[in-house]
Tab-separated table of C-alpha atoms and ligand atoms in Angstrom:
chain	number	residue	atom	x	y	z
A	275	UNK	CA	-42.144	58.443	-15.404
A	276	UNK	CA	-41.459	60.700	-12.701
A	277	UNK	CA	-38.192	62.837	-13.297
A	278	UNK	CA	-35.277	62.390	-10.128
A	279	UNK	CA	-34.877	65.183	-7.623
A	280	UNK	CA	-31.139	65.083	-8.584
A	281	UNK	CA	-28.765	63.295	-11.820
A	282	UNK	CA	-28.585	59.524	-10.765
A	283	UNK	CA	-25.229	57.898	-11.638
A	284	UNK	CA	-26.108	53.678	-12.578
A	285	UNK	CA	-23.372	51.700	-12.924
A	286	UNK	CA	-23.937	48.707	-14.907
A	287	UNK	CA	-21.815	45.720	-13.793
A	288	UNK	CA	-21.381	42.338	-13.917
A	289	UNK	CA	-18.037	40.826	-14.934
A	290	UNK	CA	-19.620	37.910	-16.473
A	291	UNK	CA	-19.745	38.882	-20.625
A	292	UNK	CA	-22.685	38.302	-22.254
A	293	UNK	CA	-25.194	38.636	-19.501
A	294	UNK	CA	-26.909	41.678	-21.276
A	295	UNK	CA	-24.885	44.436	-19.628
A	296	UNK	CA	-24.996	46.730	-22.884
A	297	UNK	CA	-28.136	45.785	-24.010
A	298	UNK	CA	-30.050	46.896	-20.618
A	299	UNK	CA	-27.728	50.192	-20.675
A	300	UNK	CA	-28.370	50.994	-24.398
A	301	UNK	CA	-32.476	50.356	-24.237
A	302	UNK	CA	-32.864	51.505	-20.606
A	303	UNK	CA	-31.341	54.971	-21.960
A	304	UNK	CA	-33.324	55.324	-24.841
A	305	UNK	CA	-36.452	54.335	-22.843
A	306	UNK	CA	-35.563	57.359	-19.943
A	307	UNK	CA	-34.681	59.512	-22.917
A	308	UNK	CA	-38.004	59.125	-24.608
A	309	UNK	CA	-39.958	59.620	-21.543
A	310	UNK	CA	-38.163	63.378	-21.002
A	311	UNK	CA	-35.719	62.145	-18.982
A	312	UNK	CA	-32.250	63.658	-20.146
A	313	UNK	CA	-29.613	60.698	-20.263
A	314	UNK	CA	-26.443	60.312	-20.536
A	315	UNK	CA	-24.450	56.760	-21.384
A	316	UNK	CA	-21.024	56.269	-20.861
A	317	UNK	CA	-19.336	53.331	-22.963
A	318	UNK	CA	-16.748	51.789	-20.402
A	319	UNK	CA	-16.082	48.927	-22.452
A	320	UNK	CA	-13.076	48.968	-24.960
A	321	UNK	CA	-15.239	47.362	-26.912
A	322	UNK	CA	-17.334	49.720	-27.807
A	323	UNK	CA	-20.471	47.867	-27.603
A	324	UNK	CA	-22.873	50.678	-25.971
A	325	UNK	CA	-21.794	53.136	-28.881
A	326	UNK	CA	-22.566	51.122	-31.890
A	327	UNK	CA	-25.678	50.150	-30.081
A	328	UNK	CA	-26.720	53.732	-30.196
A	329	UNK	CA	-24.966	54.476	-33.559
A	330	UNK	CA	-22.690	56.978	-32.132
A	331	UNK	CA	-19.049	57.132	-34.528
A	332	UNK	CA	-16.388	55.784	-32.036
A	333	UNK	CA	-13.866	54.900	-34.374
A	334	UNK	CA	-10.191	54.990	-33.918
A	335	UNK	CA	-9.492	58.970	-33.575
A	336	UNK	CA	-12.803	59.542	-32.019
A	337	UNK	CA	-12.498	61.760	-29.215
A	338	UNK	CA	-13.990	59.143	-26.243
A	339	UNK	CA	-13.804	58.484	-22.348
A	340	UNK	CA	-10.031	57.133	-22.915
A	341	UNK	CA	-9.072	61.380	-23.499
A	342	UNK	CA	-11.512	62.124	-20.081
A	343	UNK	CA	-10.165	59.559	-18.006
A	344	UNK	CA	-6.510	59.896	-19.177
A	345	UNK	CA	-6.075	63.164	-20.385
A	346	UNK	CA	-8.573	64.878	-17.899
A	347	UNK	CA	-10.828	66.053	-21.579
A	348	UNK	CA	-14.324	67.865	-20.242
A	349	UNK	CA	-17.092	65.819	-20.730
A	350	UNK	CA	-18.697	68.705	-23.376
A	351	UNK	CA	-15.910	67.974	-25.833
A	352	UNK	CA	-16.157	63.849	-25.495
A	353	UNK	CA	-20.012	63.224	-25.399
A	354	UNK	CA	-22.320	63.081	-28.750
A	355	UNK	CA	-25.739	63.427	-29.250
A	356	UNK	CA	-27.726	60.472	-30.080
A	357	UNK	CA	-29.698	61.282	-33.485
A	358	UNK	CA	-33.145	60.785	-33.341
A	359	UNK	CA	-33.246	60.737	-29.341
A	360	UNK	CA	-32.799	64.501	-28.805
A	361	UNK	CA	-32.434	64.050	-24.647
A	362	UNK	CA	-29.887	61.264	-24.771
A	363	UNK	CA	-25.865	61.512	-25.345
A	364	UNK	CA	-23.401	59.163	-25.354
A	365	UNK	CA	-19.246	59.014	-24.194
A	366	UNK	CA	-18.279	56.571	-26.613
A	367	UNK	CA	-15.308	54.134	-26.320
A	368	UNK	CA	-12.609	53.698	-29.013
A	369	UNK	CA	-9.989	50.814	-29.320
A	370	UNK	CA	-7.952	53.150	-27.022
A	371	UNK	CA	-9.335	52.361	-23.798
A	372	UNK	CA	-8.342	49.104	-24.162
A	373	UNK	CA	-4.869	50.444	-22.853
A	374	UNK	CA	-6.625	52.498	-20.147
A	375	UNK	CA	-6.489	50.197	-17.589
A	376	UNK	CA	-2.814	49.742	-17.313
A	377	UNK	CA	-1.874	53.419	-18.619
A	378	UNK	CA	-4.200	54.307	-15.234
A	379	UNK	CA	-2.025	52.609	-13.119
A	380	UNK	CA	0.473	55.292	-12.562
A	381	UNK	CA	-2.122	58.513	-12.712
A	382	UNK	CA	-3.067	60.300	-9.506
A	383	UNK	CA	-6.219	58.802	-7.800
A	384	UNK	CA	-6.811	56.466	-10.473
A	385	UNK	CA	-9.918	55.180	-9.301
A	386	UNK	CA	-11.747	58.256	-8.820
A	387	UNK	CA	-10.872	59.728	-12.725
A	388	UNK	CA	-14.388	59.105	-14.332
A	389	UNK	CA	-16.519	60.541	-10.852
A	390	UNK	CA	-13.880	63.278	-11.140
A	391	UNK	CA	-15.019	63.425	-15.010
A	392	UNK	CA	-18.510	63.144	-14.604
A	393	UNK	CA	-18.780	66.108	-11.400
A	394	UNK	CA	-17.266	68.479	-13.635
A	395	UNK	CA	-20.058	68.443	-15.966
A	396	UNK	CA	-22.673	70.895	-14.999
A	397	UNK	CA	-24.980	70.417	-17.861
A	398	UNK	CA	-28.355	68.968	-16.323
A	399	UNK	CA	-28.554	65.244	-16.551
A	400	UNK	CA	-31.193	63.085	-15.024
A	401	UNK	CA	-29.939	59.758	-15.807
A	402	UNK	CA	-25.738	58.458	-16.074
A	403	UNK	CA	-25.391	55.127	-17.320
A	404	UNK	CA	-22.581	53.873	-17.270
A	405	UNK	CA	-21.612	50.409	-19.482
A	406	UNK	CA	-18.725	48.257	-17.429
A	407	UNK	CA	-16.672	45.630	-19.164
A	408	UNK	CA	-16.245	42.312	-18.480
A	409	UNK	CA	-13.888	42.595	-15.834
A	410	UNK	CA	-13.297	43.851	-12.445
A	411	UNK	CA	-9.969	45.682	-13.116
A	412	UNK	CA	-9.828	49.685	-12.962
A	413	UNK	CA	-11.996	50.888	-15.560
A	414	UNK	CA	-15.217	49.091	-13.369
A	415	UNK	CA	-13.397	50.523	-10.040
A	416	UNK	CA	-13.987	53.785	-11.528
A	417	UNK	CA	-17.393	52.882	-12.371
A	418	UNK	CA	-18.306	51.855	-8.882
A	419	UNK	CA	-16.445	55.275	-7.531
A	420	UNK	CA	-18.715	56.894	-9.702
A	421	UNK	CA	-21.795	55.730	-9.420
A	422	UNK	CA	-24.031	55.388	-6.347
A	423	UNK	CA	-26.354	52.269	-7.307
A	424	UNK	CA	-25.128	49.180	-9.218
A	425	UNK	CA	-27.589	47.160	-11.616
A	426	UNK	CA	-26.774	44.112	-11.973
A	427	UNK	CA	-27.883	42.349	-15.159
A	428	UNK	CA	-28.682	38.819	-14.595
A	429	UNK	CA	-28.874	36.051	-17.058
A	430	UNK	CA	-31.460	33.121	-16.495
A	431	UNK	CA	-29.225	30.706	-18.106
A	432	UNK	CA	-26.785	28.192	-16.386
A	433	UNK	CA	-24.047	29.562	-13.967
A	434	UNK	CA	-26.142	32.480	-13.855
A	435	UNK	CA	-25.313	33.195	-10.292
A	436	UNK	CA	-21.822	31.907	-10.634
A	437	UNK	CA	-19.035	35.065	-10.057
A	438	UNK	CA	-21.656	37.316	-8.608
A	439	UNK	CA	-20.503	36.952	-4.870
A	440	UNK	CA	-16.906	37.741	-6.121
A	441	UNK	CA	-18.883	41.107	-7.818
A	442	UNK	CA	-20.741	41.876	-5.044
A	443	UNK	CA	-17.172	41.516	-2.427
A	444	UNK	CA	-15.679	44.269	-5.104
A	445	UNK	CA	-18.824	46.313	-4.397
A	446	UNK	CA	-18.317	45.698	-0.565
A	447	UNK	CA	-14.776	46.757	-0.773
A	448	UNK	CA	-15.083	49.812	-2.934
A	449	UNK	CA	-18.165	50.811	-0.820
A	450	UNK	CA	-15.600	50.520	2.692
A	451	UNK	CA	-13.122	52.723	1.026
A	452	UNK	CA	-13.419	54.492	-1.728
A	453	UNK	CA	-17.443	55.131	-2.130
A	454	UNK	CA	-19.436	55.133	0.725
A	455	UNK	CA	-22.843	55.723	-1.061
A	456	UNK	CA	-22.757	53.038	-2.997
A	457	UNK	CA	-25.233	50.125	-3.028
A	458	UNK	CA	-26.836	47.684	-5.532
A	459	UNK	CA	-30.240	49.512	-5.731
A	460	UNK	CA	-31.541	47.212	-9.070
A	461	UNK	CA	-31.318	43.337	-10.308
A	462	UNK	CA	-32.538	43.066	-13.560
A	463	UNK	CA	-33.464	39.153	-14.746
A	464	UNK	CA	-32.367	38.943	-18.904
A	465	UNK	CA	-32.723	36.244	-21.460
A	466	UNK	CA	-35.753	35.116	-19.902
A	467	UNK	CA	-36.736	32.159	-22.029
A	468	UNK	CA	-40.106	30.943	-20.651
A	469	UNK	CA	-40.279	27.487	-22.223
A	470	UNK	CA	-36.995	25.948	-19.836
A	471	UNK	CA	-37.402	24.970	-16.220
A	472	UNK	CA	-34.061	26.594	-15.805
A	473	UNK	CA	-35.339	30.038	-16.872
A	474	UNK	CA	-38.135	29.504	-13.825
A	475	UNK	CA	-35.205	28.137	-11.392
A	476	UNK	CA	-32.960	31.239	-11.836
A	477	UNK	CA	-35.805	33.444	-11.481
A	478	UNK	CA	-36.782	31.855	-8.253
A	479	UNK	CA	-33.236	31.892	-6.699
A	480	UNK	CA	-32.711	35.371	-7.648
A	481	UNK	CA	-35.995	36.743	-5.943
A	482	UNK	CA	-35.523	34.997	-3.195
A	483	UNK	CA	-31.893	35.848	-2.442
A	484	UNK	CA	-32.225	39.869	-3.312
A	485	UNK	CA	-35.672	40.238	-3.110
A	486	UNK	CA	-37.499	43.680	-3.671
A	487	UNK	CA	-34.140	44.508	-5.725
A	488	UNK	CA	-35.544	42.287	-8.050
A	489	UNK	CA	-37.068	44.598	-10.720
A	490	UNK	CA	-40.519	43.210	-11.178
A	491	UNK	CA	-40.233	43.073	-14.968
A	492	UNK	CA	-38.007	39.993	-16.559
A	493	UNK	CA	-36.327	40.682	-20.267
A	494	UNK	CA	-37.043	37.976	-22.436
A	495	UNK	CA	-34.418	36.205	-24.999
A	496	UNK	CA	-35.655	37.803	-27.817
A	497	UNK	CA	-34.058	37.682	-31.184
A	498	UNK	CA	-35.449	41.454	-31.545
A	499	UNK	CA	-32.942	42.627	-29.430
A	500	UNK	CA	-30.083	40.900	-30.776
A	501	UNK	CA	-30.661	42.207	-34.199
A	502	UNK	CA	-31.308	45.659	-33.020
A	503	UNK	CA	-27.397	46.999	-32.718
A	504	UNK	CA	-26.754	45.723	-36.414
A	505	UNK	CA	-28.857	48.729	-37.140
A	506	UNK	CA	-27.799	51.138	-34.388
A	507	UNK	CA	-31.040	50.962	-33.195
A	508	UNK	CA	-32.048	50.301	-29.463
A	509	UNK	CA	-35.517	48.152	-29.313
A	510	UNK	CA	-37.436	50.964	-28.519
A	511	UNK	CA	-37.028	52.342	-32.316
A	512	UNK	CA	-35.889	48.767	-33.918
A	513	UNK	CA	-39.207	47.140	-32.752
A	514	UNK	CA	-41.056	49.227	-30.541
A	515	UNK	CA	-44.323	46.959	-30.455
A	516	UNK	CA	-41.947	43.706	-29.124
A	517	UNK	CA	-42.332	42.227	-25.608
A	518	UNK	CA	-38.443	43.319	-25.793
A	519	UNK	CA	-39.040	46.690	-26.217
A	520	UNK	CA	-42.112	46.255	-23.413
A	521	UNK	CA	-39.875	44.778	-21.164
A	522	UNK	CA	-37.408	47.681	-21.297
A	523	UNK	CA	-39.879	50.157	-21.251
A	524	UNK	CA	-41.457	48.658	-17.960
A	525	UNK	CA	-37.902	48.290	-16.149
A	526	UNK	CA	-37.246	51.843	-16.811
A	527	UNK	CA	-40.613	53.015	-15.177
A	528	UNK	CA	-39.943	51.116	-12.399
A	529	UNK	CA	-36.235	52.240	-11.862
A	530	UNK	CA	-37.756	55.777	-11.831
A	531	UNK	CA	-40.808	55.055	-9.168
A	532	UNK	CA	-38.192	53.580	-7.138
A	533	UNK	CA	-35.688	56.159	-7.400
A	534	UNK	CA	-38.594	58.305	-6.595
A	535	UNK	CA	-39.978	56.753	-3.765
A	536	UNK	CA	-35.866	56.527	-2.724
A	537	UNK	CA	-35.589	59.536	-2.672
A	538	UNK	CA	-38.614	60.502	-0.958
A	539	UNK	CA	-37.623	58.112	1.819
A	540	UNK	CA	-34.348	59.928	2.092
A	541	UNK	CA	-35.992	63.822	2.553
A	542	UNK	CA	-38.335	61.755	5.423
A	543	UNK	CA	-35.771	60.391	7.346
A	544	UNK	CA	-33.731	63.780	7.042
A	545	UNK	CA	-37.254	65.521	8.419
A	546	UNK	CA	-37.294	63.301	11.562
A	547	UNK	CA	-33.772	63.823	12.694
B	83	ADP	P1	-22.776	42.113	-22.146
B	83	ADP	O1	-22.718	43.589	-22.380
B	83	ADP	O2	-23.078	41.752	-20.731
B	83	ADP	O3	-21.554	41.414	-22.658
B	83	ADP	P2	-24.729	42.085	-24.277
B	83	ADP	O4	-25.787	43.052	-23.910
B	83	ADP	O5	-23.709	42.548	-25.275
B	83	ADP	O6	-24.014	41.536	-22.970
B	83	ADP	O7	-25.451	40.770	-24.796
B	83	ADP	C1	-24.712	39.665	-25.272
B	83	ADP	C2	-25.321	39.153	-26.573
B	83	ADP	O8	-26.625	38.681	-26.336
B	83	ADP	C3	-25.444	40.228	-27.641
B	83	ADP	O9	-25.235	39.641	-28.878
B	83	ADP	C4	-26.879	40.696	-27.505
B	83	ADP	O10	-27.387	41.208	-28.717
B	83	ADP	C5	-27.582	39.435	-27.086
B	83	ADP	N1	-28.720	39.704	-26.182
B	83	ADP	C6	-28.769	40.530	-25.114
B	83	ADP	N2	-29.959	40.490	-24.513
B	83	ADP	C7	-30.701	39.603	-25.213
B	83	ADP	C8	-32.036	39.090	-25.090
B	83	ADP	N3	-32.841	39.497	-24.105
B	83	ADP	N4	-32.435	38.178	-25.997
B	83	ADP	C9	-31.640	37.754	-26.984
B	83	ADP	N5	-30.394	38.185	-27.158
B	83	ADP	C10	-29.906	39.096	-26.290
B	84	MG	MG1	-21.111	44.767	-23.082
């Protein structure tokens, strides 16, 4: 997997829950991690999901992104290592950042705490991931101010595509004024279950209304990768033999080639000016 030029900031969004949001995040980091990448996850969601996932302590107390976004807390005193994964840390989420989002409200230049967070850290990072929640209040603004691509975690299940326009409009809008680099560089297809029609349908619509953003490789529903969290385990470690953990594995490589190639694209285009 080919290492990027310079730290790449993901945002993971989609305000749907349940599509597989913190499930991509967690095994997409431990994949980039184990291929020398050096990773960093940030758990956005009051719910904590991303940290258990990685079985990083985030229990009330715990200092988390709440004291960095709030309190202005340097990213080297909020972020843990992830044990086993020695390349990968994690900003885990307590109970407290439930009350984030309105407690925000009243700070100066509330959207742009967490990309004001993350530039202050100078340690060398590769890879930010960054979980969302299931909403598109303040604590995803911030994600999207953050961040310069957006994956978008699909789900080929009914109403897949329902919401998404609404998600892409607050991508629009945050891209006109607050961020102007951002785009949705990555679509990632989960729950994949190959014996329904429907699973064939959404797969179909997708491609052909986002084409090559489309990453090539689909995650399949897999039971695997439900049980996985229950041990704080991502797939790669749970299971690493599973088309799961196969499935991850391939949709990291190809987020790196493509970052690569991005990026490649970019230094041309700067050459010919
Ligand atoms: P989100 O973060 O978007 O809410 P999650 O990643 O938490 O979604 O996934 C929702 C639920 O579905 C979780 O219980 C998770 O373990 C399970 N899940 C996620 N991806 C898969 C999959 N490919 N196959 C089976 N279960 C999955
Ligand atoms: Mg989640």
């Amino acid at each position: 997997m080919p290492r990027p030029p310079k730290r790449r900031v993901i945002a993971v969004a989609n305000q749907k829950g349940g599509v597989g949001k913190t499930t991509s995040v967690v095994n997409l980091a431990v994949a980039l991690a184990l291929h020398g990448n050096r990773v960093m996850v940030i758990d956005l969601d009051p719910q904590g999901n991303a940290s258990t996932g990685l079985g990083v302590e985030h229990g009330a107390g715990t200092p988390s992104v709440y004291e960095g976004l709030v309190d202005g807390i340097p990213v080297e005193q909020i972020a843990q290592r992830v044990e086993g994964i020695p390349s990968l840390q994690c900003i885990p989420a307590t109970i407290d950042l439930a009350g984030a989002e309105v407690e925000l409200v009243n700070v100066v230049a509330r959207e742009g705490r967490l990309q004001k967070m993350i530039d202050g850290f100078s340690g060398e990072l590769d890879y930010v991931l960054i979980d969302c929640p299931p909403s598109l209040g303040l604590l995803t603004v911030n994600a999207l101010v953050a961040a310069a691509e957006v994956l978008v975690p699909i789900q080929c299940e009914y109403y897949a595509l329902e919401g998404l326009g609404q998600l892409l409009r607050n991508i629009e809008l945050v891209k006109a004024h607050l961020n102007s680099r951002l785009r949705v560089s990555t679509i990632l297809l989960t729950m994949y279950d190959k014996r329904t029609k429907l699973a064939d349908q959404v797969e179909q619509e997708v491609r052909g209304h986002f084409s090559e953003l489309v990453l090539d490789s689909v995650v399949p529903r897999s039971v695997r990768l439900s049980e996985a969290p229950g041990y704080g385990q991502s797939i790669m470690t749970y299971d690493p033999g599973s088309r799961g953990a196969t499935s991850y594995f391939e949709a990291a490589e190809e987020i790196a080639r493509r970052g690569a190639k991005l990026s490649r694209r970019q230094q041309t285009n700067k050459g010919g000016n």
